[in-house]
Short mmCIF file of C-alpha atoms in Angstrom, two decimals:
data_model
loop_
_atom_site.label_atom_id
_atom_site.label_comp_id
_atom_site.label_asym_id
_atom_site.label_seq_id
_atom_site.Cartn_x
_atom_site.Cartn_y
_atom_site.Cartn_z
CA MET A 1 -0.15 0.14 -0.26
CA GLY A 2 2.83 2.55 0.14
CA ALA A 3 2.70 3.72 3.24
CA SER A 4 5.57 7.22 3.24
CA ARG A 5 8.72 6.87 5.13
CA THR A 6 6.48 9.69 8.03
CA MET A 7 5.80 8.37 10.63
CA SER A 8 2.74 8.43 13.17
CA PHE A 9 1.62 7.38 16.91
CA GLY A 10 -1.86 7.19 18.57
CA ALA A 11 -2.61 6.81 22.41
CA PRO A 12 -5.56 7.95 24.19
CA GLY A 13 -5.40 10.97 26.93
CA ARG A 14 -4.96 8.90 30.01
CA TYR A 15 -5.33 5.43 31.01
CA ILE A 16 -5.69 3.50 34.43
CA GLN A 17 -6.73 0.40 35.79
CA GLY A 18 -6.79 -1.69 39.59
CA PRO A 19 -8.02 -2.40 41.10
CA GLY A 20 -11.67 0.10 42.62
CA GLU A 21 -11.02 2.55 40.94
CA ILE A 22 -14.84 2.83 39.88
CA ASN A 23 -15.13 4.57 43.15
CA ARG A 24 -13.36 7.48 41.56
CA VAL A 25 -14.43 8.30 38.85
CA SER A 26 -16.06 11.57 39.36
CA VAL A 27 -12.81 12.64 40.70
CA HIS A 28 -11.36 11.28 37.67
CA THR A 29 -13.07 12.77 34.62
CA LYS A 30 -14.10 16.20 36.40
CA LYS A 31 -11.67 17.80 34.28
CA TYR A 32 -12.68 17.22 31.27
CA GLY A 33 -16.31 18.09 32.39
CA SER A 34 -18.97 18.07 35.08
CA SER A 35 -22.26 17.00 32.89
CA VAL A 36 -22.15 13.05 31.93
CA PHE A 37 -23.54 11.68 29.90
CA ALA A 38 -22.90 7.72 29.69
CA VAL A 39 -23.70 4.75 27.26
CA ILE A 40 -24.04 2.01 29.85
CA ASP A 41 -24.15 -1.76 28.53
CA PRO A 42 -27.65 -3.73 29.60
CA TYR A 43 -26.17 -5.76 32.24
CA PHE A 44 -24.56 -3.28 33.55
CA PHE A 45 -27.78 -0.32 33.45
CA ALA A 46 -29.56 -0.09 36.75
CA SER A 47 -26.27 -0.88 39.51
CA MET A 48 -24.34 1.27 36.88
CA GLN A 49 -26.56 4.35 36.53
CA ASP A 50 -27.42 3.84 40.43
CA LEU A 51 -23.86 4.05 41.61
CA LEU A 52 -22.00 7.20 38.93
CA LYS A 53 -25.13 8.54 39.42
CA THR A 54 -25.30 9.15 43.58
CA GLN A 55 -20.37 9.55 43.07
CA TYR A 56 -21.64 12.58 40.74
CA GLU A 57 -24.37 14.13 42.57
CA ALA A 58 -22.05 13.91 45.76
CA ASP A 59 -19.74 16.03 43.83
CA GLY A 60 -21.22 18.93 43.23
CA GLN A 61 -21.64 16.98 39.60
CA SER A 62 -24.76 15.82 37.28
CA PHE A 63 -24.82 12.30 35.72
CA GLN A 64 -27.65 11.71 32.85
CA ALA A 65 -27.63 7.37 31.47
CA ALA A 66 -29.06 5.87 28.40
CA GLN A 67 -29.12 2.11 27.14
CA PHE A 68 -27.24 0.37 25.14
CA GLU A 69 -29.82 -1.69 22.20
CA ASN A 70 -29.60 -4.30 20.23
CA GLU A 71 -26.36 -3.06 17.49
CA VAL A 72 -23.31 -0.49 16.72
CA THR A 73 -25.83 2.00 13.30
CA VAL A 74 -25.49 4.93 12.83
CA GLU A 75 -28.48 5.63 13.98
CA ARG A 76 -28.06 4.50 17.30
CA ILE A 77 -25.17 6.67 17.64
CA HIS A 78 -27.68 9.77 16.04
CA ALA A 79 -30.05 9.03 18.33
CA HIS A 80 -27.66 9.03 21.52
CA ALA A 81 -26.31 11.85 20.42
CA GLU A 82 -29.44 14.01 20.91
CA ALA A 83 -30.10 12.52 23.87
CA ALA A 84 -26.81 14.12 25.22
CA LYS A 85 -27.80 17.51 23.35
CA ALA A 86 -30.83 17.74 25.09
CA CYS A 87 -29.24 17.38 28.53
CA GLY A 88 -26.20 19.62 27.89
CA ALA A 89 -23.63 16.76 28.15
CA ASN A 90 -19.80 17.97 28.36
CA VAL A 91 -18.61 15.06 28.94
CA ILE A 92 -19.61 11.39 26.87
CA MET A 93 -19.01 8.20 28.49
CA GLY A 94 -18.65 4.08 27.29
CA ILE A 95 -19.87 1.76 30.36
CA GLY A 96 -19.80 -2.20 29.24
CA GLY A 97 -18.07 -4.00 26.14
CA GLY A 98 -17.10 -3.18 22.84
CA LYS A 99 -20.35 -2.32 21.20
CA SER A 100 -21.23 0.00 23.90
CA ILE A 101 -17.85 1.34 23.87
CA ASP A 102 -17.74 1.72 19.74
CA THR A 103 -21.23 3.83 20.49
CA ALA A 104 -19.76 6.35 23.21
CA LYS A 105 -17.06 7.04 20.75
CA GLY A 106 -19.13 7.87 18.18
CA VAL A 107 -21.07 10.11 20.43
CA ALA A 108 -18.84 11.45 21.39
CA ASN A 109 -17.27 12.37 17.51
CA GLU A 110 -21.14 14.23 16.62
CA LEU A 111 -20.34 15.88 19.67
CA GLN A 112 -16.86 17.06 19.79
CA LEU A 113 -16.76 15.35 23.18
CA PRO A 114 -14.92 13.72 25.42
CA VAL A 115 -14.93 10.95 25.60
CA VAL A 116 -14.11 8.58 28.64
CA ILE A 117 -13.91 4.69 28.61
CA ILE A 118 -15.39 2.25 31.18
CA PRO A 119 -14.38 -1.27 30.07
CA THR A 120 -16.55 -4.02 32.85
CA SER A 121 -14.26 -6.55 30.37
CA ALA A 122 -10.62 -7.00 28.85
CA SER A 123 -13.15 -9.02 25.44
CA THR A 124 -11.91 -6.30 23.66
CA ASP A 125 -8.56 -3.71 22.64
CA ALA A 126 -11.66 -0.78 21.59
CA PRO A 127 -11.77 1.09 24.43
CA THR A 128 -8.95 2.65 23.37
CA SER A 129 -9.25 3.26 19.83
CA ALA A 130 -10.36 5.90 17.28
CA LEU A 131 -12.10 3.77 15.97
CA SER A 132 -16.17 2.39 15.77
CA VAL A 133 -17.07 -0.96 13.99
CA ILE A 134 -20.55 -0.17 12.81
CA TYR A 135 -22.78 -3.36 12.36
CA LYS A 136 -26.28 -3.12 10.46
CA GLU A 137 -29.14 -4.66 12.36
CA ASN A 138 -28.52 -7.82 11.57
CA HIS A 139 -25.50 -7.58 13.46
CA GLU A 140 -23.05 -8.78 10.07
CA HIS A 141 -21.08 -6.24 9.84
CA SER A 142 -20.88 -2.66 8.56
CA HIS A 143 -17.74 -0.50 8.51
CA ALA A 144 -15.55 0.66 10.80
CA ILE A 145 -15.85 5.56 11.86
CA ASN A 146 -12.55 6.66 12.44
CA TYR A 147 -11.58 9.39 14.47
CA ILE A 148 -9.19 12.30 14.51
CA LYS A 149 -8.02 11.28 17.93
CA SER A 150 -8.54 8.36 20.72
CA PRO A 151 -10.80 8.19 23.91
CA ASP A 152 -9.56 11.02 26.57
CA MET A 153 -9.08 8.68 29.75
CA VAL A 154 -9.67 4.57 29.44
CA LEU A 155 -10.28 3.65 32.79
CA ILE A 156 -10.67 0.35 33.98
CA ASP A 157 -11.87 -0.95 37.61
CA SER A 158 -9.48 -4.88 37.67
CA THR A 159 -11.91 -5.82 40.19
CA ILE A 160 -15.20 -5.54 37.73
CA ILE A 161 -12.87 -7.95 35.22
CA ALA A 162 -12.16 -9.85 38.09
CA ASN A 163 -15.37 -10.61 38.18
CA ALA A 164 -16.81 -10.70 33.92
CA PRO A 165 -17.26 -14.24 33.07
CA VAL A 166 -14.33 -15.50 32.13
CA ARG A 167 -15.24 -16.11 28.38
CA PHE A 168 -14.87 -12.98 27.69
CA LEU A 169 -11.26 -12.40 28.69
CA VAL A 170 -10.53 -15.33 27.32
CA SER A 171 -12.02 -13.86 23.95
CA GLY A 172 -9.45 -10.94 24.24
CA MET A 173 -6.78 -12.68 24.10
CA GLY A 174 -7.89 -14.09 21.41
CA ASP A 175 -8.39 -10.13 19.88
CA ALA A 176 -5.71 -9.22 21.27
CA MET A 177 -2.94 -12.22 20.05
CA ALA A 178 -3.68 -11.69 16.80
CA THR A 179 -2.17 -8.17 16.64
CA TRP A 180 1.47 -8.84 16.28
CA PHE A 181 1.15 -11.57 12.77
CA GLU A 182 -0.89 -8.42 11.88
CA ALA A 183 1.65 -6.23 12.65
CA GLN A 184 4.73 -8.02 11.04
CA ALA A 185 1.84 -8.32 7.77
CA ASN A 186 1.57 -4.57 8.06
CA ALA A 187 5.74 -3.90 7.68
CA ALA A 188 5.88 -6.96 5.33
CA SER A 189 4.11 -5.03 3.37
CA ASN A 190 4.70 -1.96 4.39
CA SER A 191 1.31 -1.15 4.86
CA GLY A 192 0.25 2.62 6.64
CA ASN A 193 -1.52 2.14 9.99
CA TYR A 194 -4.85 3.38 11.58
CA ILE A 195 -3.30 6.77 12.64
CA CYS A 196 -3.06 10.31 10.81
CA GLN A 197 -4.99 8.57 7.70
CA GLU A 198 -6.69 12.29 7.30
CA ALA A 199 -3.68 12.96 6.08
CA GLY A 200 -1.50 10.89 4.35
CA CYS A 201 -0.84 6.62 4.39
CA PHE A 202 1.70 6.63 7.55
CA ARG A 203 4.37 4.19 8.52
CA ARG A 204 4.28 2.41 11.80
CA THR A 205 6.86 3.21 14.92
CA ARG A 206 8.75 0.41 16.24
CA THR A 207 7.47 1.55 19.61
CA ALA A 208 4.00 0.44 17.99
CA MET A 209 6.14 -2.52 17.16
CA LYS A 210 7.52 -3.65 19.88
CA ILE A 211 3.87 -2.78 22.54
CA ALA A 212 2.44 -5.52 19.13
CA GLN A 213 5.27 -7.88 20.46
CA PHE A 214 5.11 -7.76 23.48
CA CYS A 215 1.26 -7.95 23.56
CA TYR A 216 1.36 -11.64 21.72
CA GLU A 217 4.34 -12.63 24.95
CA THR A 218 2.48 -10.69 27.75
CA ILE A 219 -0.70 -13.77 27.14
CA LEU A 220 1.38 -16.41 26.57
CA ASP A 221 2.92 -16.08 29.68
CA PHE A 222 0.60 -14.84 31.88
CA GLY A 223 -2.35 -15.82 29.98
CA GLU A 224 -3.74 -19.35 31.37
CA ALA A 225 -2.89 -18.34 34.83
CA ALA A 226 -5.22 -15.39 34.43
CA LYS A 227 -8.34 -16.69 33.25
CA ILE A 228 -7.94 -19.36 36.51
CA ALA A 229 -7.73 -15.39 38.45
CA ASN A 230 -10.92 -14.67 36.58
CA GLU A 231 -12.42 -18.35 37.32
CA ASN A 232 -12.65 -17.25 40.71
CA HIS A 233 -12.99 -13.24 40.96
CA VAL A 234 -9.90 -12.67 42.40
CA VAL A 235 -7.26 -9.62 41.23
CA THR A 236 -3.30 -10.73 40.33
CA ASP A 237 -0.22 -9.99 38.93
CA ALA A 238 -1.23 -11.99 36.02
CA LEU A 239 -4.91 -10.94 35.44
CA GLU A 240 -3.73 -7.67 35.93
CA ALA A 241 -1.54 -8.25 33.09
CA VAL A 242 -3.97 -9.84 30.84
CA ILE A 243 -6.14 -6.81 31.25
CA GLU A 244 -3.28 -4.72 30.08
CA ALA A 245 -2.60 -7.32 27.70
CA ASN A 246 -5.83 -6.97 25.93
CA THR A 247 -6.66 -3.57 26.73
CA LEU A 248 -3.99 -1.23 26.16
CA MET A 249 -1.29 -3.64 24.19
CA SER A 250 -3.33 -4.68 21.98
CA GLY A 251 -5.49 -1.32 21.36
CA LEU A 252 -2.20 0.58 20.82
CA GLY A 253 0.36 -2.43 18.84
CA PHE A 254 -3.73 -2.35 16.37
CA GLU A 255 -3.98 1.03 16.20
CA ASN A 256 -0.61 1.52 15.28
CA THR A 257 0.19 -0.78 12.98
CA ALA A 258 -3.42 -1.86 11.48
CA CYS A 259 -5.50 -5.29 11.14
CA ALA A 260 -4.53 -8.16 8.30
CA CYS A 261 -5.44 -11.36 7.81
CA ALA A 262 -6.97 -12.31 10.56
CA HIS A 263 -9.29 -9.03 11.25
CA ALA A 264 -10.79 -10.49 8.23
CA VAL A 265 -11.75 -13.38 8.59
CA GLY A 266 -13.48 -12.75 11.26
CA ASP A 267 -14.93 -9.76 9.72
CA GLY A 268 -15.84 -12.13 7.04
CA ILE A 269 -17.43 -15.14 9.75
CA THR A 270 -20.35 -12.94 10.26
CA ALA A 271 -21.77 -13.30 7.12
CA THR A 272 -21.87 -16.99 8.37
CA PRO A 273 -25.37 -18.26 10.14
CA ASN A 274 -24.25 -19.27 13.18
CA GLY A 275 -21.54 -15.44 13.09
CA ALA A 276 -23.39 -13.64 15.78
CA ALA A 277 -23.36 -16.87 19.12
CA THR A 278 -19.27 -16.42 19.14
CA LEU A 279 -17.49 -13.33 19.96
CA HIS A 280 -15.34 -10.94 17.89
CA GLY A 281 -12.36 -12.27 19.41
CA GLU A 282 -13.31 -15.90 19.20
CA LYS A 283 -14.60 -15.28 15.78
CA VAL A 284 -10.18 -13.09 14.97
CA ALA A 285 -8.51 -15.89 16.96
CA PHE A 286 -9.59 -19.16 14.70
CA GLY A 287 -8.69 -15.81 11.81
CA THR A 288 -4.75 -15.30 12.89
CA LEU A 289 -4.92 -19.00 12.43
CA CYS A 290 -5.78 -18.36 8.27
CA GLN A 291 -3.97 -16.28 8.28
CA LEU A 292 -0.42 -18.27 9.74
CA VAL A 293 -1.23 -21.10 7.40
CA ALA A 294 -1.98 -18.32 4.08
CA GLU A 295 1.95 -16.95 5.37
CA ASN A 296 3.29 -20.18 5.96
CA ALA A 297 4.24 -20.06 9.17
CA SER A 298 6.50 -22.76 10.38
CA TRP A 299 5.13 -25.31 11.81
CA GLU A 300 6.31 -24.55 15.20
CA THR A 301 4.94 -20.98 15.65
CA ILE A 302 1.22 -22.19 14.21
CA LYS A 303 1.83 -25.61 16.97
CA GLU A 304 2.41 -22.22 19.76
CA TYR A 305 -0.16 -20.56 18.72
CA VAL A 306 -2.92 -22.95 18.47
CA GLU A 307 -2.18 -25.56 21.82
CA PHE A 308 -1.95 -22.19 23.78
CA CYS A 309 -5.60 -20.75 22.25
CA LYS A 310 -7.19 -25.22 22.61
CA LYS A 311 -5.24 -24.41 26.83
CA VAL A 312 -7.24 -21.56 27.11
CA GLY A 313 -10.49 -22.34 25.25
CA LEU A 314 -10.41 -20.56 21.75
CA PRO A 315 -11.63 -22.09 18.33
CA THR A 316 -9.07 -23.46 16.29
CA THR A 317 -12.48 -24.89 13.85
CA LEU A 318 -15.32 -23.81 12.08
CA ALA A 319 -16.83 -26.10 14.47
CA ASP A 320 -15.95 -24.70 17.55
CA LEU A 321 -17.24 -21.09 15.51
CA GLN A 322 -20.74 -23.27 15.36
CA VAL A 323 -20.13 -23.00 11.28
CA GLU A 324 -20.06 -25.64 9.08
CA LEU A 325 -18.17 -26.64 6.78
CA THR A 326 -19.23 -26.35 3.81
CA GLU A 327 -19.35 -24.68 0.47
CA GLU A 328 -21.68 -22.32 0.87
CA ASN A 329 -20.48 -21.09 4.27
CA LEU A 330 -16.81 -21.12 3.17
CA GLN A 331 -18.12 -18.81 0.15
CA LEU A 332 -20.18 -16.36 3.12
CA ILE A 333 -16.75 -16.15 4.59
CA ALA A 334 -14.70 -14.95 1.46
CA ASP A 335 -18.31 -13.18 0.46
CA ASN A 336 -17.94 -11.32 3.31
CA VAL A 337 -14.19 -9.99 4.48
CA SER A 338 -12.71 -6.90 5.09
CA GLN A 339 -11.00 -5.77 1.89
CA PRO A 340 -9.70 -2.86 3.09
CA GLU A 341 -7.71 -5.76 5.91
CA LEU A 342 -6.81 -8.39 3.07
CA VAL A 343 -5.62 -6.61 1.01
CA ARG A 344 -3.06 -5.44 3.62
CA GLU A 345 -1.36 -9.30 3.09
CA PRO A 346 2.09 -8.45 1.28
CA PHE A 347 0.59 -10.36 -1.55
CA GLU A 348 -3.15 -10.74 -3.46
CA ILE A 349 -5.83 -13.40 -1.68
CA SER A 350 -8.57 -14.34 -4.18
CA SER A 351 -11.67 -15.59 -2.95
CA ASP A 352 -10.54 -18.99 -4.13
CA MET A 353 -7.75 -19.12 -2.39
CA LEU A 354 -9.30 -18.01 0.98
CA LYS A 355 -11.79 -20.74 1.51
CA GLU A 356 -9.64 -22.61 0.06
CA ILE A 357 -7.31 -20.71 3.27
CA VAL A 358 -9.81 -21.30 5.77
CA LYS A 359 -10.50 -25.83 4.63
CA ALA A 360 -6.83 -26.24 5.55
CA ALA A 361 -6.50 -23.61 9.21
CA ASP A 362 -9.75 -25.84 9.78
CA ALA A 363 -8.69 -29.39 8.65
CA ILE A 364 -4.47 -27.97 11.20
CA GLY A 365 -6.74 -26.42 13.99
CA HIS A 366 -8.24 -30.61 14.14
CA HIS A 367 -4.98 -32.42 13.24
CA ILE A 368 -3.74 -30.19 16.66
CA THR A 369 -6.54 -30.36 19.56
CA ASP A 370 -6.81 -33.99 18.88
CA GLY A 371 -3.67 -34.53 19.44
CA MET A 372 -3.66 -32.90 22.72
#
């Protein structure tokens, strides 16, 4: 894609992570404004609204909230923006998973207001990024919206993460591990990153490449122990390390180096009949295996990756994703891959080639895991 010699790097304004920080949110955000409008995940809506409204009012500030509904669409972003404007908000907040977060970022962008992100799981790298992934009403992937800046603040209460479903943490590992392999693909093809795209096609920094690499290494080193901590609802150094890898390292890594085949295939899987049955990181985990197959990675690398996925519970086959290996589903995946990411590979991948890659990855996933 011919990135220029100019490098670029983007990051959130502030990143805070630790146990109990949800009880200090109003202190952290008052520098941005005193009237907050929050988009909150339905599961957390009642508890978070009560907690934060009490906290903000005790601090002499205003807090209003709306419940996230169904899917991240352009129409819903606009509706929430109108509600925030009506109540005089000067700070937007997103609380919950990736979809609530992406909606809040869209609202803040439309109103040109600061945005504070509070994830309730470590399931994706959405919190730190300057983009929202937009879907159709039927949950199929539509497109991404890139913003001119990253969130002003990302605040993570690790106690909340420790009490979230383990599947979310594991899914976040799947999303995060793709970062390093996709970074290398973009470096090989000299593709630009996602920072300042409106001004040109810029290269990744060495800092970004090292963050992407350390993200993968951190998950390999601490992933299993972090999962055990999550299962037992305790905050340990291993869990903190994986929260940081899933969120901060992966977020900085993917945005400053860009995605490739792993995310392209993950997006394609959303179009299959059971595409909405699995989480983003679960689909990307299988997409990473497809990328490794496409790039003819060493057997040692593939085996290390698949064995780790199996140990923590990430999908390594289509069956793990509740997707049947049929010609129809292969064609659906091939027809719906994200082309802007697929073309970042250092070689062309045709539709027919992609179908063969997916079939081969599925067979390899079965071969390795059946022998464990």
